[in-house]
Short mmCIF file of C-alpha atoms and ligand atoms in Angstrom, two decimals:
data_model
loop_
_atom_site.label_atom_id
_atom_site.label_comp_id
_atom_site.label_asym_id
_atom_site.label_seq_id
_atom_site.Cartn_x
_atom_site.Cartn_y
_atom_site.Cartn_z
CA MET A 1 0.00 0.00 0.00
CA ASP A 2 1.46 3.37 -0.88
CA GLN A 3 1.96 6.11 1.72
CA LYS A 4 -1.11 8.12 0.72
CA ARG A 5 -3.47 5.16 0.96
CA VAL A 6 -2.06 4.28 4.38
CA LEU A 7 -2.57 7.86 5.56
CA TRP A 8 -6.16 8.01 4.25
CA GLN A 9 -6.95 4.73 5.96
CA ASP A 10 -5.17 5.35 9.27
CA GLN A 11 -5.95 9.03 9.81
CA PHE A 12 -9.29 9.45 8.08
CA GLY A 13 -10.73 5.90 7.95
CA ILE A 14 -11.12 6.10 4.17
CA SER A 15 -10.14 3.21 1.87
CA LEU A 16 -8.64 4.54 -1.34
CA ALA A 17 -8.19 1.76 -3.94
CA ASP A 18 -4.93 1.28 -5.82
CA GLY A 19 -4.74 3.82 -8.67
CA GLN A 20 -7.93 5.58 -7.56
CA PHE A 21 -7.97 9.39 -7.50
CA GLY A 22 -9.17 10.97 -4.23
CA VAL A 23 -11.57 13.90 -4.70
CA ALA A 24 -12.82 16.16 -1.88
CA LEU A 25 -16.14 17.97 -2.09
CA ALA A 26 -16.09 21.18 -0.02
CA GLY A 27 -18.53 24.07 0.31
CA ASN A 28 -20.78 26.12 2.55
CA PRO A 29 -23.74 24.31 4.16
CA ASN A 30 -26.75 23.68 1.93
CA VAL A 31 -25.12 24.44 -1.44
CA GLY A 32 -25.80 21.00 -2.93
CA LYS A 33 -22.64 19.01 -2.07
CA SER A 34 -24.56 15.87 -1.11
CA THR A 35 -26.82 16.22 -4.16
CA ILE A 36 -23.72 16.24 -6.37
CA PHE A 37 -22.19 13.41 -4.32
CA ASN A 38 -25.32 11.26 -4.69
CA ALA A 39 -25.67 11.99 -8.39
CA LEU A 40 -22.07 10.99 -9.11
CA THR A 41 -21.71 8.01 -6.81
CA GLY A 42 -25.24 6.51 -6.87
CA LEU A 43 -25.33 3.41 -4.73
CA HIS A 44 -21.54 3.08 -4.45
CA GLN A 45 -21.34 4.82 -1.07
CA HIS A 46 -20.12 4.21 2.46
CA THR A 47 -21.32 6.33 5.33
CA GLY A 48 -20.14 6.56 8.92
CA ASN A 49 -18.46 9.08 11.18
CA TRP A 50 -15.17 10.92 10.91
CA PRO A 51 -12.67 9.12 13.22
CA GLY A 52 -13.17 10.24 16.82
CA LYS A 53 -15.95 12.69 15.86
CA THR A 54 -19.73 12.59 15.77
CA VAL A 55 -19.83 14.24 12.36
CA ASP A 56 -21.17 12.22 9.38
CA ASN A 57 -18.73 11.07 6.76
CA ALA A 58 -19.73 9.86 3.29
CA GLN A 59 -17.42 8.42 0.65
CA GLY A 60 -18.39 7.02 -2.71
CA GLY A 61 -16.79 5.85 -5.92
CA PHE A 62 -17.43 6.63 -9.56
CA GLN A 63 -15.82 5.70 -12.87
CA TYR A 64 -15.22 8.17 -15.67
CA GLN A 65 -13.31 7.53 -18.90
CA GLN A 66 -11.69 4.35 -17.54
CA HIS A 67 -10.47 6.15 -14.42
CA SER A 68 -11.63 5.49 -10.90
CA PHE A 69 -12.42 8.26 -8.39
CA LEU A 70 -13.28 8.25 -4.71
CA LEU A 71 -15.42 11.23 -3.74
CA VAL A 72 -15.38 12.43 -0.12
CA ASP A 73 -18.32 14.63 0.97
CA LEU A 74 -16.84 17.06 3.51
CA PRO A 75 -18.99 18.75 6.18
CA GLY A 76 -20.47 22.08 5.08
CA THR A 77 -18.39 25.01 6.38
CA TYR A 78 -18.24 28.78 5.92
CA SER A 79 -14.50 28.88 6.55
CA LEU A 80 -11.49 26.65 7.28
CA LEU A 81 -10.34 28.56 10.32
CA ALA A 82 -11.47 25.77 12.63
CA HIS A 83 -13.96 27.53 14.84
CA THR A 84 -16.16 24.42 14.73
CA VAL A 85 -15.50 20.68 14.58
CA GLU A 86 -16.85 20.64 11.00
CA GLU A 87 -14.34 23.32 9.98
CA GLN A 88 -11.54 21.41 11.65
CA ILE A 89 -12.45 18.19 9.81
CA ALA A 90 -12.66 19.93 6.43
CA ARG A 91 -9.42 21.82 7.00
CA ASP A 92 -7.50 18.77 8.19
CA PHE A 93 -8.69 16.68 5.27
CA LEU A 94 -7.69 19.31 2.71
CA CYS A 95 -4.35 20.01 4.41
CA PHE A 96 -3.19 16.55 5.38
CA ALA A 97 -4.98 14.05 3.09
CA ASN A 98 -3.84 16.09 0.08
CA PRO A 99 -6.70 15.07 -2.26
CA ASP A 100 -5.90 14.82 -5.97
CA VAL A 101 -8.71 17.29 -6.67
CA THR A 102 -10.87 19.50 -4.46
CA VAL A 103 -14.24 20.61 -5.82
CA VAL A 104 -15.52 23.71 -4.04
CA VAL A 105 -19.28 23.92 -4.49
CA LEU A 106 -20.64 27.47 -4.46
CA ASP A 107 -24.20 28.75 -4.30
CA ALA A 108 -24.58 30.83 -7.47
CA THR A 109 -27.28 32.94 -5.78
CA CYS A 110 -24.88 34.28 -3.13
CA LEU A 111 -21.51 34.12 -4.75
CA GLU A 112 -19.79 36.80 -2.71
CA ARG A 113 -20.31 35.04 0.63
CA ASN A 114 -19.38 31.65 -0.85
CA LEU A 115 -16.15 32.86 -2.45
CA ASN A 116 -14.63 33.35 1.01
CA LEU A 117 -14.28 29.58 1.43
CA ALA A 118 -13.01 29.11 -2.14
CA LEU A 119 -10.22 31.64 -1.54
CA GLN A 120 -9.19 29.82 1.64
CA VAL A 121 -9.08 26.50 -0.23
CA PHE A 122 -6.92 28.19 -2.90
CA GLU A 123 -4.34 28.91 -0.18
CA ILE A 124 -4.15 25.22 0.72
CA THR A 125 -4.11 23.48 -2.66
CA PRO A 126 -3.83 24.48 -6.32
CA LYS A 127 -5.80 21.44 -7.52
CA VAL A 128 -9.22 23.04 -7.26
CA ILE A 129 -12.36 23.18 -9.36
CA VAL A 130 -15.19 25.58 -8.59
CA CYS A 131 -18.67 24.15 -9.13
CA LEU A 132 -21.17 26.96 -9.41
CA ASN A 133 -24.32 25.17 -8.30
CA LEU A 134 -27.97 26.26 -8.00
CA MET A 135 -27.69 27.98 -11.38
CA ASP A 136 -31.42 27.38 -11.92
CA GLU A 137 -32.15 29.42 -8.78
CA ALA A 138 -29.76 32.16 -9.94
CA GLN A 139 -31.58 32.29 -13.27
CA LYS A 140 -34.94 32.58 -11.49
CA LYS A 141 -33.54 35.60 -9.63
CA ARG A 142 -32.29 36.99 -12.95
CA LEU A 143 -28.69 36.89 -11.77
CA MET A 144 -26.28 36.85 -14.70
CA ILE A 145 -22.90 35.25 -13.95
CA ASP A 146 -20.12 35.63 -16.48
CA VAL A 147 -18.57 32.18 -16.03
CA PRO A 148 -15.56 32.64 -18.38
CA SER A 149 -14.62 35.91 -16.60
CA LEU A 150 -15.01 34.29 -13.18
CA GLU A 151 -12.79 31.44 -14.37
CA ARG A 152 -10.13 33.92 -15.49
CA GLU A 153 -10.34 35.87 -12.23
CA LEU A 154 -10.13 32.77 -10.06
CA GLY A 155 -7.51 30.90 -12.09
CA VAL A 156 -9.32 27.55 -11.77
CA PRO A 157 -11.98 25.81 -13.88
CA VAL A 158 -15.54 26.92 -13.10
CA VAL A 159 -18.37 24.51 -13.92
CA ALA A 160 -21.95 25.81 -13.82
CA SER A 161 -24.44 23.25 -12.54
CA ALA A 162 -27.98 22.61 -11.38
CA ALA A 163 -27.31 19.38 -9.50
CA ARG A 164 -30.92 18.58 -8.59
CA GLN A 165 -31.69 18.47 -12.30
CA GLY A 166 -28.40 16.67 -13.07
CA GLU A 167 -27.15 19.58 -15.19
CA GLY A 168 -23.41 20.24 -15.51
CA LEU A 169 -22.32 17.03 -13.83
CA THR A 170 -20.68 15.42 -16.87
CA GLU A 171 -18.64 18.57 -17.38
CA LEU A 172 -17.72 18.44 -13.70
CA GLN A 173 -16.47 14.85 -14.09
CA GLU A 174 -14.47 15.88 -17.15
CA LYS A 175 -12.75 18.72 -15.26
CA ILE A 176 -12.09 16.43 -12.29
CA LEU A 177 -10.37 13.99 -14.67
CA GLN A 178 -8.31 16.76 -16.29
CA VAL A 179 -7.14 18.27 -12.99
CA ALA A 180 -6.48 14.83 -11.45
CA THR A 181 -4.32 13.70 -14.37
CA GLY A 182 -2.59 17.08 -14.67
CA SER A 183 -3.76 17.65 -18.26
CA LEU A 184 -5.37 20.88 -17.00
CA GLN A 185 -3.14 23.14 -14.93
CA THR A 186 -4.67 25.52 -12.43
CA ASN A 187 -3.32 28.75 -10.99
CA PRO A 188 -5.67 29.78 -8.18
CA ARG A 189 -5.82 33.44 -7.28
CA GLN A 190 -4.00 34.20 -4.03
CA ILE A 191 -5.13 36.87 -1.60
CA VAL A 192 -2.47 39.52 -1.01
CA TYR A 193 -2.58 40.71 2.60
CA SER A 194 -1.30 43.96 4.13
CA SER A 195 2.40 44.73 3.64
CA GLU A 196 3.13 43.84 7.30
CA VAL A 197 1.56 40.42 6.92
CA GLU A 198 3.23 39.79 3.56
CA LYS A 199 6.60 40.78 5.06
CA ALA A 200 6.12 38.37 7.95
CA VAL A 201 5.03 35.58 5.57
CA LYS A 202 8.16 36.17 3.47
CA TYR A 203 10.27 35.88 6.59
CA LEU A 204 8.61 32.65 7.68
CA LEU A 205 8.49 30.86 4.31
CA PRO A 206 12.06 29.52 4.29
CA LEU A 207 11.67 28.43 7.92
CA VAL A 208 8.41 26.54 7.54
CA GLY A 209 8.94 25.09 4.05
CA SER A 210 11.38 22.42 5.15
CA LEU A 211 9.54 21.70 8.40
CA ALA A 212 6.34 21.02 6.50
CA ASN A 213 8.36 18.64 4.33
CA ASN A 214 6.47 19.73 1.20
CA ALA A 215 3.42 18.01 2.64
CA LEU A 216 1.34 21.18 2.69
CA SER A 217 1.41 24.74 1.40
CA PRO A 218 4.17 26.76 3.16
CA ARG A 219 2.18 29.98 2.64
CA TRP A 220 -0.90 28.56 4.36
CA LEU A 221 1.30 27.27 7.14
CA ALA A 222 2.98 30.66 7.59
CA LEU A 223 -0.39 32.42 7.66
CA ARG A 224 -1.74 30.05 10.30
CA LEU A 225 1.37 30.57 12.44
CA LEU A 226 0.89 34.32 12.20
CA ASP A 227 -2.72 33.79 13.23
CA GLY A 228 -1.53 31.85 16.26
CA ASP A 229 -3.98 29.12 15.25
CA ARG A 230 -3.60 26.57 18.08
CA SER A 231 -5.96 24.09 16.51
CA PHE A 232 -3.81 24.00 13.38
CA LEU A 233 -0.62 23.55 15.42
CA ASP A 234 -2.27 20.59 17.16
CA SER A 235 -3.18 19.09 13.79
CA LEU A 236 0.41 19.54 12.59
CA THR A 237 1.53 17.44 15.51
CA ASN A 238 -1.20 14.84 14.98
CA TYR A 239 -0.76 14.39 11.24
CA LEU A 240 2.88 15.23 10.54
CA GLY A 241 4.41 14.57 13.95
CA VAL A 242 5.83 18.11 13.95
CA ASN A 243 5.88 19.91 17.27
CA GLN A 244 9.41 21.17 17.81
CA GLY A 245 10.30 24.79 17.15
CA TRP A 246 6.89 26.06 16.03
CA GLU A 247 6.53 28.39 18.97
CA GLY A 248 10.04 29.69 18.28
CA ALA A 249 9.19 30.37 14.64
CA ARG A 250 6.03 32.19 15.73
CA CYS A 251 7.78 34.32 18.32
CA ALA A 252 10.60 35.30 15.96
CA GLN A 253 8.32 37.16 13.54
N1 GTP B 301 -32.98 24.28 -7.17
C1 GTP B 301 -31.90 23.57 -6.87
N2 GTP B 301 -31.85 22.93 -5.70
C2 GTP B 301 -30.74 22.20 -5.43
C3 GTP B 301 -29.65 22.12 -6.32
N3 GTP B 301 -28.69 21.35 -5.75
C4 GTP B 301 -29.17 20.97 -4.55
N4 GTP B 301 -30.39 21.48 -4.35
C5 GTP B 301 -31.25 21.34 -3.15
O1 GTP B 301 -30.63 22.09 -2.10
C6 GTP B 301 -30.86 21.46 -0.83
C7 GTP B 301 -29.53 21.21 -0.13
O2 GTP B 301 -28.79 20.26 -0.87
P1 GTP B 301 -27.70 19.32 -0.21
O3 GTP B 301 -27.13 18.51 -1.32
O4 GTP B 301 -28.24 18.59 0.95
O5 GTP B 301 -26.66 20.41 0.30
P2 GTP B 301 -25.31 20.18 1.12
O6 GTP B 301 -24.33 21.15 0.59
O7 GTP B 301 -24.92 18.74 1.10
O8 GTP B 301 -25.74 20.61 2.59
P3 GTP B 301 -24.98 20.29 3.98
O9 GTP B 301 -24.59 18.84 3.98
O10 GTP B 301 -26.00 20.64 5.02
O11 GTP B 301 -23.79 21.19 4.04
C8 GTP B 301 -31.64 20.18 -1.16
O12 GTP B 301 -33.01 20.44 -0.96
C9 GTP B 301 -31.35 19.93 -2.63
O13 GTP B 301 -32.37 19.22 -3.30
C10 GTP B 301 -29.73 22.83 -7.56
O14 GTP B 301 -28.81 22.86 -8.38
N5 GTP B 301 -30.88 23.54 -7.78
MG1 MG B 302 -24.57 17.40 2.68
#
């Protein structure tokens, strides 16, 4: 069993088959993640709890173009800053399971609020697809969304969907395949913070890069250290076994 499959099994209780791509489904509550999950995986699902938590966990497989994918339905969250157990689970999965693709599902009727989570995911992984769901509702409200412009602005593929009607899901599978295999490169837009924060991040990057052992984004790691995010430091210890020197790195900035 390769390292990633062992990690998924041991830390997250998820069985990834040999050669199977792991795909995370993230998004705010009630945006249609489970509807997309059910439409893509049908009866090929396992449900249970996240290890050590009372939060539901659903995983399911699907085949597309002779490739096999395991879809993981993450708890709905407004952010990844771990104020709730759901946010902690979603953050830890994205940071430490390192899925081959993360689909961020957004509610097309309230894009601005939903983009907050997408921008946080962009700081963790470049392998992201935005699924703009509830497009039928957006149309009813006469909201016009310029999908090609949004795609250019965000630097990742944007798929418009109406999951309850099954619309856009084949295109979503196609983009998942392309990002998973690397035939489609993404370049997610990064938030630029104040000059003080950017200066501190620049200082920390060379220090944290090697400690994180390329296992997660050094920029995200630096930002969390600057935040003094205790929950993230605890997860670093749990998942990567790192706990020496972090306080020193934080105090030095
Ligand atoms: N009109 C419309 N309704 C949708 C669409 N996708 C999902 N829904 C409905 O939206 C509601 C919420 O969908 P879910 O799939 O449960 O949303 P979720 O993101 O999994 O929600 P949480 O698990 O609570 O975070 C359900 O009533 C769905 O039938 C869509 O594209 N259009
Ligand atoms: Mg759900």
